[in-house]
PDB file of C-alpha atoms in Angstrom:
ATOM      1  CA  UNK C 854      21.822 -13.218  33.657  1.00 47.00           C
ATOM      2  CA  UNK C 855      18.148 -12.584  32.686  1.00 45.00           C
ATOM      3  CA  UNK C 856      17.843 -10.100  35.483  1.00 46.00           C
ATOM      4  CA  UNK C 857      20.753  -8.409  33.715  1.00 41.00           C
ATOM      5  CA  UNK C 858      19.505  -7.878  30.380  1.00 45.00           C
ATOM      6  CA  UNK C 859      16.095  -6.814  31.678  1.00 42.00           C
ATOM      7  CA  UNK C 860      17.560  -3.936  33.636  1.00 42.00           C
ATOM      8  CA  UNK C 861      19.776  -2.926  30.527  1.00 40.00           C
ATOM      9  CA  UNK C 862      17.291  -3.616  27.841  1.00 42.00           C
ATOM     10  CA  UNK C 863      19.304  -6.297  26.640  1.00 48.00           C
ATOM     11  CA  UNK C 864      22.788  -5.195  27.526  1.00 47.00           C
ATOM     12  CA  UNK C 865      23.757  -4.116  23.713  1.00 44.00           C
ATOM     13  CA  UNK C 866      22.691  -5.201  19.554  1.00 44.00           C
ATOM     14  CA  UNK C 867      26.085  -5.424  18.292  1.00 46.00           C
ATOM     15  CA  UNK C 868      26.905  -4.709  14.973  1.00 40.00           C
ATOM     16  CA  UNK C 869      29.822  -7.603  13.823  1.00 42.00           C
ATOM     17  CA  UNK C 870      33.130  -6.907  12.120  1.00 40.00           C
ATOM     18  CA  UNK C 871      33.830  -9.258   9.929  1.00 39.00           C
ATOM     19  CA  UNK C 872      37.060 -10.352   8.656  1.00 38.00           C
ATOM     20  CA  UNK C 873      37.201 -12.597   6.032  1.00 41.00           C
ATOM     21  CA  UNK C 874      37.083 -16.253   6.845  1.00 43.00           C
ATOM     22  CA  UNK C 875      39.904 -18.691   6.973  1.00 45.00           C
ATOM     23  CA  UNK C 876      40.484 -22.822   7.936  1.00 45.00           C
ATOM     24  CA  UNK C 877      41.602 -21.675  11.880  1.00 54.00           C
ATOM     25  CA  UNK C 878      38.407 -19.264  12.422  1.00 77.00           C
ATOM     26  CA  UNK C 879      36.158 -20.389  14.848  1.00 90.00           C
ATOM     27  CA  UNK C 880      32.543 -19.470  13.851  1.00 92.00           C
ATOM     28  CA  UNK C 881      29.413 -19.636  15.876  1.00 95.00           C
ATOM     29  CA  UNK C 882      26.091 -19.240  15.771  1.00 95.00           C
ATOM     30  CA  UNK C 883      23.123 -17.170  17.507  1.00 96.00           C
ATOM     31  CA  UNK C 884      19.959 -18.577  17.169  1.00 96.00           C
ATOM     32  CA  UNK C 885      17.199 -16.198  17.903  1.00 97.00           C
ATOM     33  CA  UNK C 886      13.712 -18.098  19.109  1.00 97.00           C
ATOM     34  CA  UNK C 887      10.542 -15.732  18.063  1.00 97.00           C
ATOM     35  CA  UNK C 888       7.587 -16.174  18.968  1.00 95.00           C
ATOM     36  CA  UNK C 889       3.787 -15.016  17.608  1.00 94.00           C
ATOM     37  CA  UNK C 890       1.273 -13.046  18.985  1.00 90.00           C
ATOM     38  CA  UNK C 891      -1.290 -15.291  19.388  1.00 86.00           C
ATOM     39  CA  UNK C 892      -4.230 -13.136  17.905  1.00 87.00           C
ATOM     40  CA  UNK C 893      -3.106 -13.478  14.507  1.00 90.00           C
ATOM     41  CA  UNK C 894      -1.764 -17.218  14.477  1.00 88.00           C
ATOM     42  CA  UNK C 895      -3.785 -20.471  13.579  1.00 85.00           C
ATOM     43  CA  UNK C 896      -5.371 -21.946  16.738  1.00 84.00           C
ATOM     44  CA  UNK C 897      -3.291 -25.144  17.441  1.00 80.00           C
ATOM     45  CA  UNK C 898      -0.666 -24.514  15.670  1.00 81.00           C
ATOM     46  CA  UNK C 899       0.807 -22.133  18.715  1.00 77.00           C
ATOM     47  CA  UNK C 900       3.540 -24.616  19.729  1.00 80.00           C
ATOM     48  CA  UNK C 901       4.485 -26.654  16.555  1.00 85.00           C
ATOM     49  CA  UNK C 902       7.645 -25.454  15.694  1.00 89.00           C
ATOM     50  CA  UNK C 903       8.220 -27.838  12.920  1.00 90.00           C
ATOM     51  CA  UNK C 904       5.845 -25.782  11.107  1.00 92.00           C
ATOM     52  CA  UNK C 905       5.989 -21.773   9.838  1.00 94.00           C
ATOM     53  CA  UNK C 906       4.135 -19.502  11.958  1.00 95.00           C
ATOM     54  CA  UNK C 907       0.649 -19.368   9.742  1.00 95.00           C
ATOM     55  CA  UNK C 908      -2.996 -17.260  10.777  1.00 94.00           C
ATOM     56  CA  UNK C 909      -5.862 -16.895   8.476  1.00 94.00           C
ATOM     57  CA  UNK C 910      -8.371 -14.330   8.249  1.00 95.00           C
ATOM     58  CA  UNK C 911     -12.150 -14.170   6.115  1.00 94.00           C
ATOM     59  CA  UNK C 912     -10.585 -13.700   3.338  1.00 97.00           C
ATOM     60  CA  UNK C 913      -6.492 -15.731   3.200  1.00 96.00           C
ATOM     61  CA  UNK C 914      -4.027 -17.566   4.616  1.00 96.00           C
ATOM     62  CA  UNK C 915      -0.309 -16.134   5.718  1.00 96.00           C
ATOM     63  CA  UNK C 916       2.733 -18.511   6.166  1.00 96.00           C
ATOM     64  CA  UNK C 917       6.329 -16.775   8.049  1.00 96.00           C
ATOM     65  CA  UNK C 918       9.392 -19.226   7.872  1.00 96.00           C
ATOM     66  CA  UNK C 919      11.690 -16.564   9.473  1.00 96.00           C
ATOM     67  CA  UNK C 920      14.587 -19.172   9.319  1.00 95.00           C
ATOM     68  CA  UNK C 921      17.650 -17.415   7.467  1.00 94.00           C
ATOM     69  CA  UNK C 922      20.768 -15.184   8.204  1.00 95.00           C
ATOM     70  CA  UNK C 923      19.215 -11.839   9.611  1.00 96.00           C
ATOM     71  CA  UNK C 924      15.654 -13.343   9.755  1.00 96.00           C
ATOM     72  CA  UNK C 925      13.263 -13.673   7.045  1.00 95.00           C
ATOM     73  CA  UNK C 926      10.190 -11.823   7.231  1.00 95.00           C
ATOM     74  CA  UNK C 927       8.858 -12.626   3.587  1.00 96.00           C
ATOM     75  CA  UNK C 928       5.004 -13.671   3.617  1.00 96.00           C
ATOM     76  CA  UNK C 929       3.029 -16.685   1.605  1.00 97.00           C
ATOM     77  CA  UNK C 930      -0.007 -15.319   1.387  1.00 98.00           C
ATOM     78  CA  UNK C 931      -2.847 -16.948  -0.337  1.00 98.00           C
ATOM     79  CA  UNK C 932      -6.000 -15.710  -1.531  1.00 98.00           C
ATOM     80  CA  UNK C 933      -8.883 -17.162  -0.179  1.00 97.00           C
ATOM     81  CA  UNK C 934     -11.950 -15.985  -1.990  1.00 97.00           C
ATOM     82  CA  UNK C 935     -13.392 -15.852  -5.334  1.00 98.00           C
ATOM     83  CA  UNK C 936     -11.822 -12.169  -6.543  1.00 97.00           C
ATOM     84  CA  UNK C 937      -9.041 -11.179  -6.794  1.00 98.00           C
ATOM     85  CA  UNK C 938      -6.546  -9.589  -3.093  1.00 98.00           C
ATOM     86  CA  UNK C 939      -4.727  -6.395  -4.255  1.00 98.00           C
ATOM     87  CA  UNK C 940      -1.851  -5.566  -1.543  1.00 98.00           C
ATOM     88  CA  UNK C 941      -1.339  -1.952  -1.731  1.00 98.00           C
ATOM     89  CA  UNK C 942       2.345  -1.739  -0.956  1.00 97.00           C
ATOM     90  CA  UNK C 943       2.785   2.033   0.042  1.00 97.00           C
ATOM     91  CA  UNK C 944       0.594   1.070   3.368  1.00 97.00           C
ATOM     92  CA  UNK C 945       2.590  -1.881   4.297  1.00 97.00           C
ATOM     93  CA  UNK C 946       5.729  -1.630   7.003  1.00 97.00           C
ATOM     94  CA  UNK C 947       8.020  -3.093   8.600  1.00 97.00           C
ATOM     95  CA  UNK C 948       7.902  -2.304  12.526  1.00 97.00           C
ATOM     96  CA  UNK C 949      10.933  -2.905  14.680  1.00 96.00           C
ATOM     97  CA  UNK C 950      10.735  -2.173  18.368  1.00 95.00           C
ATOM     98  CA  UNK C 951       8.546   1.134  17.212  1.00 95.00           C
ATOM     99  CA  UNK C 952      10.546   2.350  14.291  1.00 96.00           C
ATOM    100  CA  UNK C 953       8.432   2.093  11.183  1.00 96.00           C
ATOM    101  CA  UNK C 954       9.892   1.224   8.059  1.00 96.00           C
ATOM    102  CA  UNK C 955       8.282   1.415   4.478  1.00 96.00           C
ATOM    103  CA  UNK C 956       7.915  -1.784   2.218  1.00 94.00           C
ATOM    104  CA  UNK C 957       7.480   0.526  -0.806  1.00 93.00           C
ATOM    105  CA  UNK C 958       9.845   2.986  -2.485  1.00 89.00           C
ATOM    106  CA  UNK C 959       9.536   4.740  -5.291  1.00 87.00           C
ATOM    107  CA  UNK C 960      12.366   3.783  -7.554  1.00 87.00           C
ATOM    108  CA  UNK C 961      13.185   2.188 -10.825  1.00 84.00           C
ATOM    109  CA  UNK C 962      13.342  -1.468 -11.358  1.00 79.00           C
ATOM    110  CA  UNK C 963      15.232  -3.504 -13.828  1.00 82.00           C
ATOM    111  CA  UNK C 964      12.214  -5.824 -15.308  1.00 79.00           C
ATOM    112  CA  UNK C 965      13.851  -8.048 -18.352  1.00 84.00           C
ATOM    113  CA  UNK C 966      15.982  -5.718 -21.233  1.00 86.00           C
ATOM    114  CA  UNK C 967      13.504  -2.803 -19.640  1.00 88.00           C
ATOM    115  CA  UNK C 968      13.617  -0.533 -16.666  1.00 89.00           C
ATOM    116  CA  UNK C 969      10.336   0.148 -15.277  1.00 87.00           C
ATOM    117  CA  UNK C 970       8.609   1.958 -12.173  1.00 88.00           C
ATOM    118  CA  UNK C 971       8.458  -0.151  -8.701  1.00 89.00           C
ATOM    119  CA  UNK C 972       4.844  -1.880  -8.576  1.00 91.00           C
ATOM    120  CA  UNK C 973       2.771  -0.047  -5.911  1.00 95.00           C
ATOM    121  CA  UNK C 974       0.406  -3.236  -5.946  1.00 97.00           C
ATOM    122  CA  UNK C 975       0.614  -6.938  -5.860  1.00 97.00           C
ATOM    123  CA  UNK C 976      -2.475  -8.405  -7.420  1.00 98.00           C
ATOM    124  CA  UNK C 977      -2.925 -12.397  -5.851  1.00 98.00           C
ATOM    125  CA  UNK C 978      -5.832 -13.808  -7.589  1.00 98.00           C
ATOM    126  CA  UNK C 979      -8.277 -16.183  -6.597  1.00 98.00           C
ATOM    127  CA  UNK C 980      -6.896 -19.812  -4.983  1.00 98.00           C
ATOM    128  CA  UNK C 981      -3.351 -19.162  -5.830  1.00 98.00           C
ATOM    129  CA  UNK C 982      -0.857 -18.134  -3.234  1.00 98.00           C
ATOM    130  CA  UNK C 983       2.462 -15.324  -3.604  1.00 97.00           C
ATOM    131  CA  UNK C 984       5.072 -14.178  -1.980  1.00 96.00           C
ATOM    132  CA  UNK C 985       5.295 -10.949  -0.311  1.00 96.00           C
ATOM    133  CA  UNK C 986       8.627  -9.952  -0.404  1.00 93.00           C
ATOM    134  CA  UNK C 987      10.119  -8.019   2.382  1.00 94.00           C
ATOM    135  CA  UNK C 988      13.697  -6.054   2.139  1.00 91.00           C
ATOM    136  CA  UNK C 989      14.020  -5.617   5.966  1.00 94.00           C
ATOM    137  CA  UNK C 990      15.637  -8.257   8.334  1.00 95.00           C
ATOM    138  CA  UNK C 991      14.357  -8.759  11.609  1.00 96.00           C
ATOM    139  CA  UNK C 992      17.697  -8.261  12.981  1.00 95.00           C
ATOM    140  CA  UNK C 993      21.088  -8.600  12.072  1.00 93.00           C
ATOM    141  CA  UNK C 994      23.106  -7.413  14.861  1.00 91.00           C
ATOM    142  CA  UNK C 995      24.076 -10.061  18.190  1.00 93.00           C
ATOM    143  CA  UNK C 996      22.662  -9.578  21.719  1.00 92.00           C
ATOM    144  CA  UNK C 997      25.610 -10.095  23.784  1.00 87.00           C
ATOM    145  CA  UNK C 998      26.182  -9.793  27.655  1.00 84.00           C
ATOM    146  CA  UNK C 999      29.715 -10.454  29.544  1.00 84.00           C
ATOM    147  CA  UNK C1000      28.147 -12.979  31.292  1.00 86.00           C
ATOM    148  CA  UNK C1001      26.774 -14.677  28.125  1.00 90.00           C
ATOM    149  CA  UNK C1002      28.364 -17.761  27.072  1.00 94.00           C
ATOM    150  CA  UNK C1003      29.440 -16.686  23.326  1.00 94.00           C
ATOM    151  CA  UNK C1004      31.567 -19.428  22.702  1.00 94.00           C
ATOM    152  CA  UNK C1005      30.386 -22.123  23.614  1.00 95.00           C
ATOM    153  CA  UNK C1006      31.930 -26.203  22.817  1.00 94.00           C
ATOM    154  CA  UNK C1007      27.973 -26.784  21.583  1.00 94.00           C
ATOM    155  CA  UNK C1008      25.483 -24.645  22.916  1.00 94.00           C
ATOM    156  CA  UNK C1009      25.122 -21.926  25.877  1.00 96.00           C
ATOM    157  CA  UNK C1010      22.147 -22.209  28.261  1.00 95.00           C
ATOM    158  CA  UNK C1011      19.211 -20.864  26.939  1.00 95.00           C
ATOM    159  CA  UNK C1012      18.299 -16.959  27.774  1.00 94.00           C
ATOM    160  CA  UNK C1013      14.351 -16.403  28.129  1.00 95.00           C
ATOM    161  CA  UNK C1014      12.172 -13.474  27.797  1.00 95.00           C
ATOM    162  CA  UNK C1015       8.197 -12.499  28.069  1.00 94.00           C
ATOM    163  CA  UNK C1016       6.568 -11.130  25.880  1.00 93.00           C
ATOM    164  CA  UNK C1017       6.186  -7.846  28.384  1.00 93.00           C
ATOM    165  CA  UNK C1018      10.062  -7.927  28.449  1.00 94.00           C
ATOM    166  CA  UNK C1019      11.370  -8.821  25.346  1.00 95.00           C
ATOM    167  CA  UNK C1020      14.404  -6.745  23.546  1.00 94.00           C
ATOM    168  CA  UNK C1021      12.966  -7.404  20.064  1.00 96.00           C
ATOM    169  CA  UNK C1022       9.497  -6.783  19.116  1.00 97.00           C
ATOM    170  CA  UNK C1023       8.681  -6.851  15.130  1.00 97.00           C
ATOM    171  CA  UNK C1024       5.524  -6.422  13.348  1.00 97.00           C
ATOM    172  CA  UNK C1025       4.922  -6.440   9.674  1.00 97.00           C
ATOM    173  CA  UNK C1026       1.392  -4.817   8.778  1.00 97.00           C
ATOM    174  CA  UNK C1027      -0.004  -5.634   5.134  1.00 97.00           C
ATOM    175  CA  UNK C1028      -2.526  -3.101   3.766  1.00 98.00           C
ATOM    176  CA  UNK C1029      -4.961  -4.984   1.061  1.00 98.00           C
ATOM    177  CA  UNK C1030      -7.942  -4.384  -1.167  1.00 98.00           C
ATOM    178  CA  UNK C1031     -10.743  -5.839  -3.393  1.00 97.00           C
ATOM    179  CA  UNK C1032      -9.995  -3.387  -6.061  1.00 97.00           C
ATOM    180  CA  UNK C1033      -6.950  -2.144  -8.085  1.00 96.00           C
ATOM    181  CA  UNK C1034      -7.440   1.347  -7.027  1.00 97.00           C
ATOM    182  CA  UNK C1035      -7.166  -0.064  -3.288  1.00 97.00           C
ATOM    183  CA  UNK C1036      -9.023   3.019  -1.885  1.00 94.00           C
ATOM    184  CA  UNK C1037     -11.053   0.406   1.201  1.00 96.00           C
ATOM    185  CA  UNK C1038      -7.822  -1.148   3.006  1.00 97.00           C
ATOM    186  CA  UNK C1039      -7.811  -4.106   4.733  1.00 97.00           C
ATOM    187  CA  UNK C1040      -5.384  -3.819   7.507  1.00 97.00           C
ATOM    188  CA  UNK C1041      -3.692  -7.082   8.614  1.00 96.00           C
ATOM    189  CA  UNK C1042      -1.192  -7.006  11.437  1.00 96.00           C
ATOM    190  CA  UNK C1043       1.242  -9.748  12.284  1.00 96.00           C
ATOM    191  CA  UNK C1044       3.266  -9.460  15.451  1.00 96.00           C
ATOM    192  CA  UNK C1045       6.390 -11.415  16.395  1.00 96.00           C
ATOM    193  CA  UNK C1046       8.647 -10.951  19.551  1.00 96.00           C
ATOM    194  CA  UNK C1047      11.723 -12.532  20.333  1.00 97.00           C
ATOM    195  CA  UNK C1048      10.891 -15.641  23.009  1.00 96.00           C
ATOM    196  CA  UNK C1049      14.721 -16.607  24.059  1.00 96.00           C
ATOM    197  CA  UNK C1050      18.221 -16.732  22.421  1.00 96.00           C
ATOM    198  CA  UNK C1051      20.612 -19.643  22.506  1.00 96.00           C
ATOM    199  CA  UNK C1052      24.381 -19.950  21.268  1.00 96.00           C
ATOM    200  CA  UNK C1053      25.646 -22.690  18.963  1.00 95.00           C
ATOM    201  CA  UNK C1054      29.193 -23.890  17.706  1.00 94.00           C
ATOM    202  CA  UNK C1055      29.645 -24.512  14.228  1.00 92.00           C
ATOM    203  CA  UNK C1056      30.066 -28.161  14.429  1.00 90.00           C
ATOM    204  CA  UNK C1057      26.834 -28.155  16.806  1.00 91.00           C
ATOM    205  CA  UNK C1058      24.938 -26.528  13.668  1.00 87.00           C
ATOM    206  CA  UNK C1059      26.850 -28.428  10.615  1.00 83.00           C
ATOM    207  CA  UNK C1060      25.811 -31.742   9.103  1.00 80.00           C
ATOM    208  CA  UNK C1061      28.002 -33.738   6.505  1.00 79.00           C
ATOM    209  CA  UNK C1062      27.109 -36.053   3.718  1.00 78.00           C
ATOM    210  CA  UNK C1063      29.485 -37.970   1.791  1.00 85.00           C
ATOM    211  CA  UNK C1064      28.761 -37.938  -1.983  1.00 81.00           C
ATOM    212  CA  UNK C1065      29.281 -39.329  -5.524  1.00 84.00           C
ATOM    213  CA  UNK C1066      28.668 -38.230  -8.499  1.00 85.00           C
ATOM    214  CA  UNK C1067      27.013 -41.328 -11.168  1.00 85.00           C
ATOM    215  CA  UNK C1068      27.920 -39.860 -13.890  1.00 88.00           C
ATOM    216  CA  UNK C1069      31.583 -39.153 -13.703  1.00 84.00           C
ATOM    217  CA  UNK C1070      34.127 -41.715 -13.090  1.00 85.00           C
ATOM    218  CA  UNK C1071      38.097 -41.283 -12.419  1.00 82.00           C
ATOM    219  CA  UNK C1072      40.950 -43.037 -14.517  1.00 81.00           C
ATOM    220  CA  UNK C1073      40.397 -45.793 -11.764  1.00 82.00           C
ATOM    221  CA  UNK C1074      36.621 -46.315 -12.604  1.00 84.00           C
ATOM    222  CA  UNK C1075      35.521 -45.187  -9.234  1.00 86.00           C
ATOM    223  CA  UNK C1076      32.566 -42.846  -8.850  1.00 85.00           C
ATOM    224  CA  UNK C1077      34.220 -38.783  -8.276  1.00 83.00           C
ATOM    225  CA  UNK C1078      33.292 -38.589  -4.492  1.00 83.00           C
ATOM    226  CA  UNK C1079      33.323 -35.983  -1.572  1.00 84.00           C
ATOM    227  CA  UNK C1080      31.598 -33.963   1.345  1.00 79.00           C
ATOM    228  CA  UNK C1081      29.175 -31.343   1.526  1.00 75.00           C
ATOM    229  CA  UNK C1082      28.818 -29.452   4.712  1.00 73.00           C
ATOM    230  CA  UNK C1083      24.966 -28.429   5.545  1.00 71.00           C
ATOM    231  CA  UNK C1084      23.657 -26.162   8.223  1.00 77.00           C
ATOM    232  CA  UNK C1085      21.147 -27.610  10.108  1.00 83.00           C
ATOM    233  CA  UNK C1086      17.587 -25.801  10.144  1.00 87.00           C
ATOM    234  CA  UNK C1087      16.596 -25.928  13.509  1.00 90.00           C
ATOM    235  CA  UNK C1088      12.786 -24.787  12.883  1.00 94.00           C
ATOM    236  CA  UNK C1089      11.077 -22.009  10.742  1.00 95.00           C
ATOM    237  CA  UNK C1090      10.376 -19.785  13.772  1.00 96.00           C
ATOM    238  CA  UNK C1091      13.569 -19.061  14.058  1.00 96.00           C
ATOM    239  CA  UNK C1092      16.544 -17.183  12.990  1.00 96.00           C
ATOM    240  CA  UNK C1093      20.224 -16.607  12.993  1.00 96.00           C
ATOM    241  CA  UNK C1094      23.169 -14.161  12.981  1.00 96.00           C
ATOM    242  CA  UNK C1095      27.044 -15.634  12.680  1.00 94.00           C
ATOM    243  CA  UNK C1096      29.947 -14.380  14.098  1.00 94.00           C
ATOM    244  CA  UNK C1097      33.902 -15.133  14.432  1.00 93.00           C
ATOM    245  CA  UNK C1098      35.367 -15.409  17.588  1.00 92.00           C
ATOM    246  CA  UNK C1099      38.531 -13.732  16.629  1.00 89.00           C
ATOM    247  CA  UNK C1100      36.397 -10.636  15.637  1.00 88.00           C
ATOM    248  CA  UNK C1101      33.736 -10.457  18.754  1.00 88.00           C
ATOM    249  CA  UNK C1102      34.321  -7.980  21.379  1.00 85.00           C
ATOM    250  CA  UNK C1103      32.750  -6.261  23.933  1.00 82.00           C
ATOM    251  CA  UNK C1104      34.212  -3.661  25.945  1.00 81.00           C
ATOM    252  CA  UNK C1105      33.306  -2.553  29.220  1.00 77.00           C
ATOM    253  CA  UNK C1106      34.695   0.196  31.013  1.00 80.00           C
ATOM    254  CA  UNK C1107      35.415   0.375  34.894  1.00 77.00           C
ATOM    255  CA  UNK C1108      35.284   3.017  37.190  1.00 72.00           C
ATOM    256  CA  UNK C1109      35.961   2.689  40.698  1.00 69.00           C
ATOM    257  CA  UNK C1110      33.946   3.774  43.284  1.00 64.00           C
ATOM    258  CA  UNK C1111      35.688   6.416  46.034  1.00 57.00           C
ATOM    259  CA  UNK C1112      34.750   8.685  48.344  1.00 52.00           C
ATOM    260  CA  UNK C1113      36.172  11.434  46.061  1.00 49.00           C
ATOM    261  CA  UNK C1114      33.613  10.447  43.103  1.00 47.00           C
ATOM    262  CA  UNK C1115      30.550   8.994  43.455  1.00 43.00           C
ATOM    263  CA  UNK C1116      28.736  10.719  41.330  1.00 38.00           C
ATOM    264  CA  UNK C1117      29.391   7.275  38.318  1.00 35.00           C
ATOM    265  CA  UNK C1118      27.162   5.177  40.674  1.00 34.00           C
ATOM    266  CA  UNK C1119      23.674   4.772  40.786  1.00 37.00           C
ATOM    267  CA  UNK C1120      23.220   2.002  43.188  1.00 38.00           C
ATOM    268  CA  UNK C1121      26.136   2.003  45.831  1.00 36.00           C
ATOM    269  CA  UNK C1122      28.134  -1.453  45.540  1.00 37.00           C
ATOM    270  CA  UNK C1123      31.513  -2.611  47.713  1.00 40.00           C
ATOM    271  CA  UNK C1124      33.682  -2.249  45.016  1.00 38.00           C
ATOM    272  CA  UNK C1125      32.957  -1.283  41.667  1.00 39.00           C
ATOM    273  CA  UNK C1126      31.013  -0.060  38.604  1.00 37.00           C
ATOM    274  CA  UNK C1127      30.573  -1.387  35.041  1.00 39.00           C
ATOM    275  CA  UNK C1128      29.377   0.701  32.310  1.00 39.00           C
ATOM    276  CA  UNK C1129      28.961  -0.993  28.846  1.00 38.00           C
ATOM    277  CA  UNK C1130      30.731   0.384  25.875  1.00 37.00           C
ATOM    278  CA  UNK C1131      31.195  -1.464  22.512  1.00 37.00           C
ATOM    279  CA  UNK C1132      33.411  -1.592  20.013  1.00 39.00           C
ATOM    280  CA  UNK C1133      33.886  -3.281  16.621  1.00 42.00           C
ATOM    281  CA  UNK C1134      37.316  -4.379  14.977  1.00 42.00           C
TER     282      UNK C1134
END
C-alpha cells in the first residue's frame, strides 16, 4: 500500500459529497498525523504529542494546535521583548505543496455598527500573546486508495510517509517588524508535512457522558437528565476530515491489456491495467 501511493503521489485528494446526515449514516473519520520541521520547533518537545507544535525565536514564542475539521493553522504568538511585534499581513502566506496563498486581502470588514478597511498589521505588544488568524485549511479533501481500509469497525492500519515522500507539505511564513511602517521584515517560516494517515469509525472517535441539569427538576422531582456525545481529541498535531460511507466513492477504470492495444500500459502486467478516475455523488 505505501509503495502505491508513493508511485501515484498519493493515489487521489478527494473532494466529499455530502448528503445530509441521517440516524442510519455511517460516518467516519480520517485523521491526518503532521509532523514539524524540526528547525523551527522547541528542542524536546519533537515527540510530545500531548502538546501543540511550539518554536521560539530571539524575539517570541509560536504555538500550532492544528486539531479541527480541515486543520487549523491559526498561530499563538507571543511577544517576547520589551517593544512592541508588528506582523505585516500582506507578506504572510499560506504554502500548500508549492501553491502560495495570501493571508491578506484587501476588502471591507464589518467592525461593530461600522464597516472598515481589512487591517494590514497586527500590532502584539510587549509580554502578551495573540492569535494569528489564518483563513486557509491545511486540507480538506480525503486521501483515499482502493486498497485503503475506509471503513473500518475502529481503525485501519496506519499509512506512513517521510518527510522526502510525503503528499502534503504546508508552510505558513509570518512577515514581522519593530515598527508600524514594517519596512525591516522579519521572516519566520514554519513548516509542517503530513507524517501518516489513519482511519477511524465514529464510535472509535465518540465519547458519551450522561448528564443532569441541578437546576431543573421534572413533575417527579428528579434532576432533567441526558447524553452528550463528544469527539475525542486525539492530540493537537493533528487533524481531521469526515466522510459518509453512503457518499464515498472512488472509481477506477479498467482496460485490458491485448495484443491489439498496448499502447494503455506502461509496465507490461499478465492481465490488466488500472487507471484512477474519481467521482463525487
Amino acid at each position: 500500500m505505501k509503495n502505491l501511493l508513493q508511485n501515484s503521489g498519493l493515489a487521489l485528494m478527494l473532494a466529499l459529497g455530502m448528503s445530509s446526515c441521517s440516524k442510519s449514516s455511517e460516518w467516519y473519520y480520517q485523521v491526518c498525523n503532521m509532523q514539524a520541521d524540526q528547525s523551527w520547533v522547541e528542542p524536546g518537545t519533537e515527540n510530545n504529542t500531548d502538546q501543540p507544535f511550539s518554536g521560539a525565536n530571539a524575539d517570541c514564542r509560536v504555538e500550532y494546535d492544528l486539531w479541527g475539521e480541515g486543520g487549523n493553522l491559526n498561530s499563538d504568538i507571543t511577544n517576547n521583548t520589551e517593544r512592541n511585534i508588528y506582523v505585516y499581513l500582506p507578506e504572510c502566506f499560506v504554502i500548500t505543496n508549492g501553491y502560495s496563498n495570501d493571508y491578506y486581502k484587501d476588502e471591507e470588514v464589518q467592525v461593530g455598527a461600522k464597516r472598515v478597511r481589512s487591517p494590514k498589521v497586527v500590532c502584539i505588544p510587549p509580554h502578551t500573546t495573540k492569535s494569528l488568524q489564518c483563513k486557509y485549511a491545511i486540507n480538506n479533501g480525503l486521501f483515499a486508495d482502493c486498497n485503503f481500509d475506509m471503513f473500518p469497525k475502529k481503525q485501519s492500519a496506519p499509512i506512513k510517509f517521510y518527510e522526502t515522500n510525503s503528499p502534503l507539505v504546508v508552510e505558513n511564513l509570518i512577515a514581522y517588524s519593530y515598527t508600524p511602517d514594517c519596512k525591516e521584515l522579519i521572516r519566520w517560516n514554519h513548516k509542517f508535512w503530513l507524517e501518516s494517515i489513519t482511519n477511524y469509525s465514529e464510535n472509535a472517535l465518540s465519547m458519551k457522558y450522561e448528564y443532569e441539569d441541578c437546576l431543573h427538576k421534572n413533575s417527579f422531582g428528579v434532576y432533567a437528565s441526558g447524553t452528550w456525545t463528544f469527539r475525542k481529541k486525539i492530540s493537537p498535531r493533528v487533524f481531521y476530515n469526515t466522510y459518509e460511507k453512503e457518499n464515498t466513492h472512488l472509481w477506477r477504470l479498467k482496460v485490458k491489456n491485448t495484443d491489439k492495444d498496448k499502447s494503455f500500459t506502461v509496465k507490461k502486467r499478465k492481465t490488466e491495467r488500472e487507471d484512477w478516475h474519481y467521482e463525487g455523488d
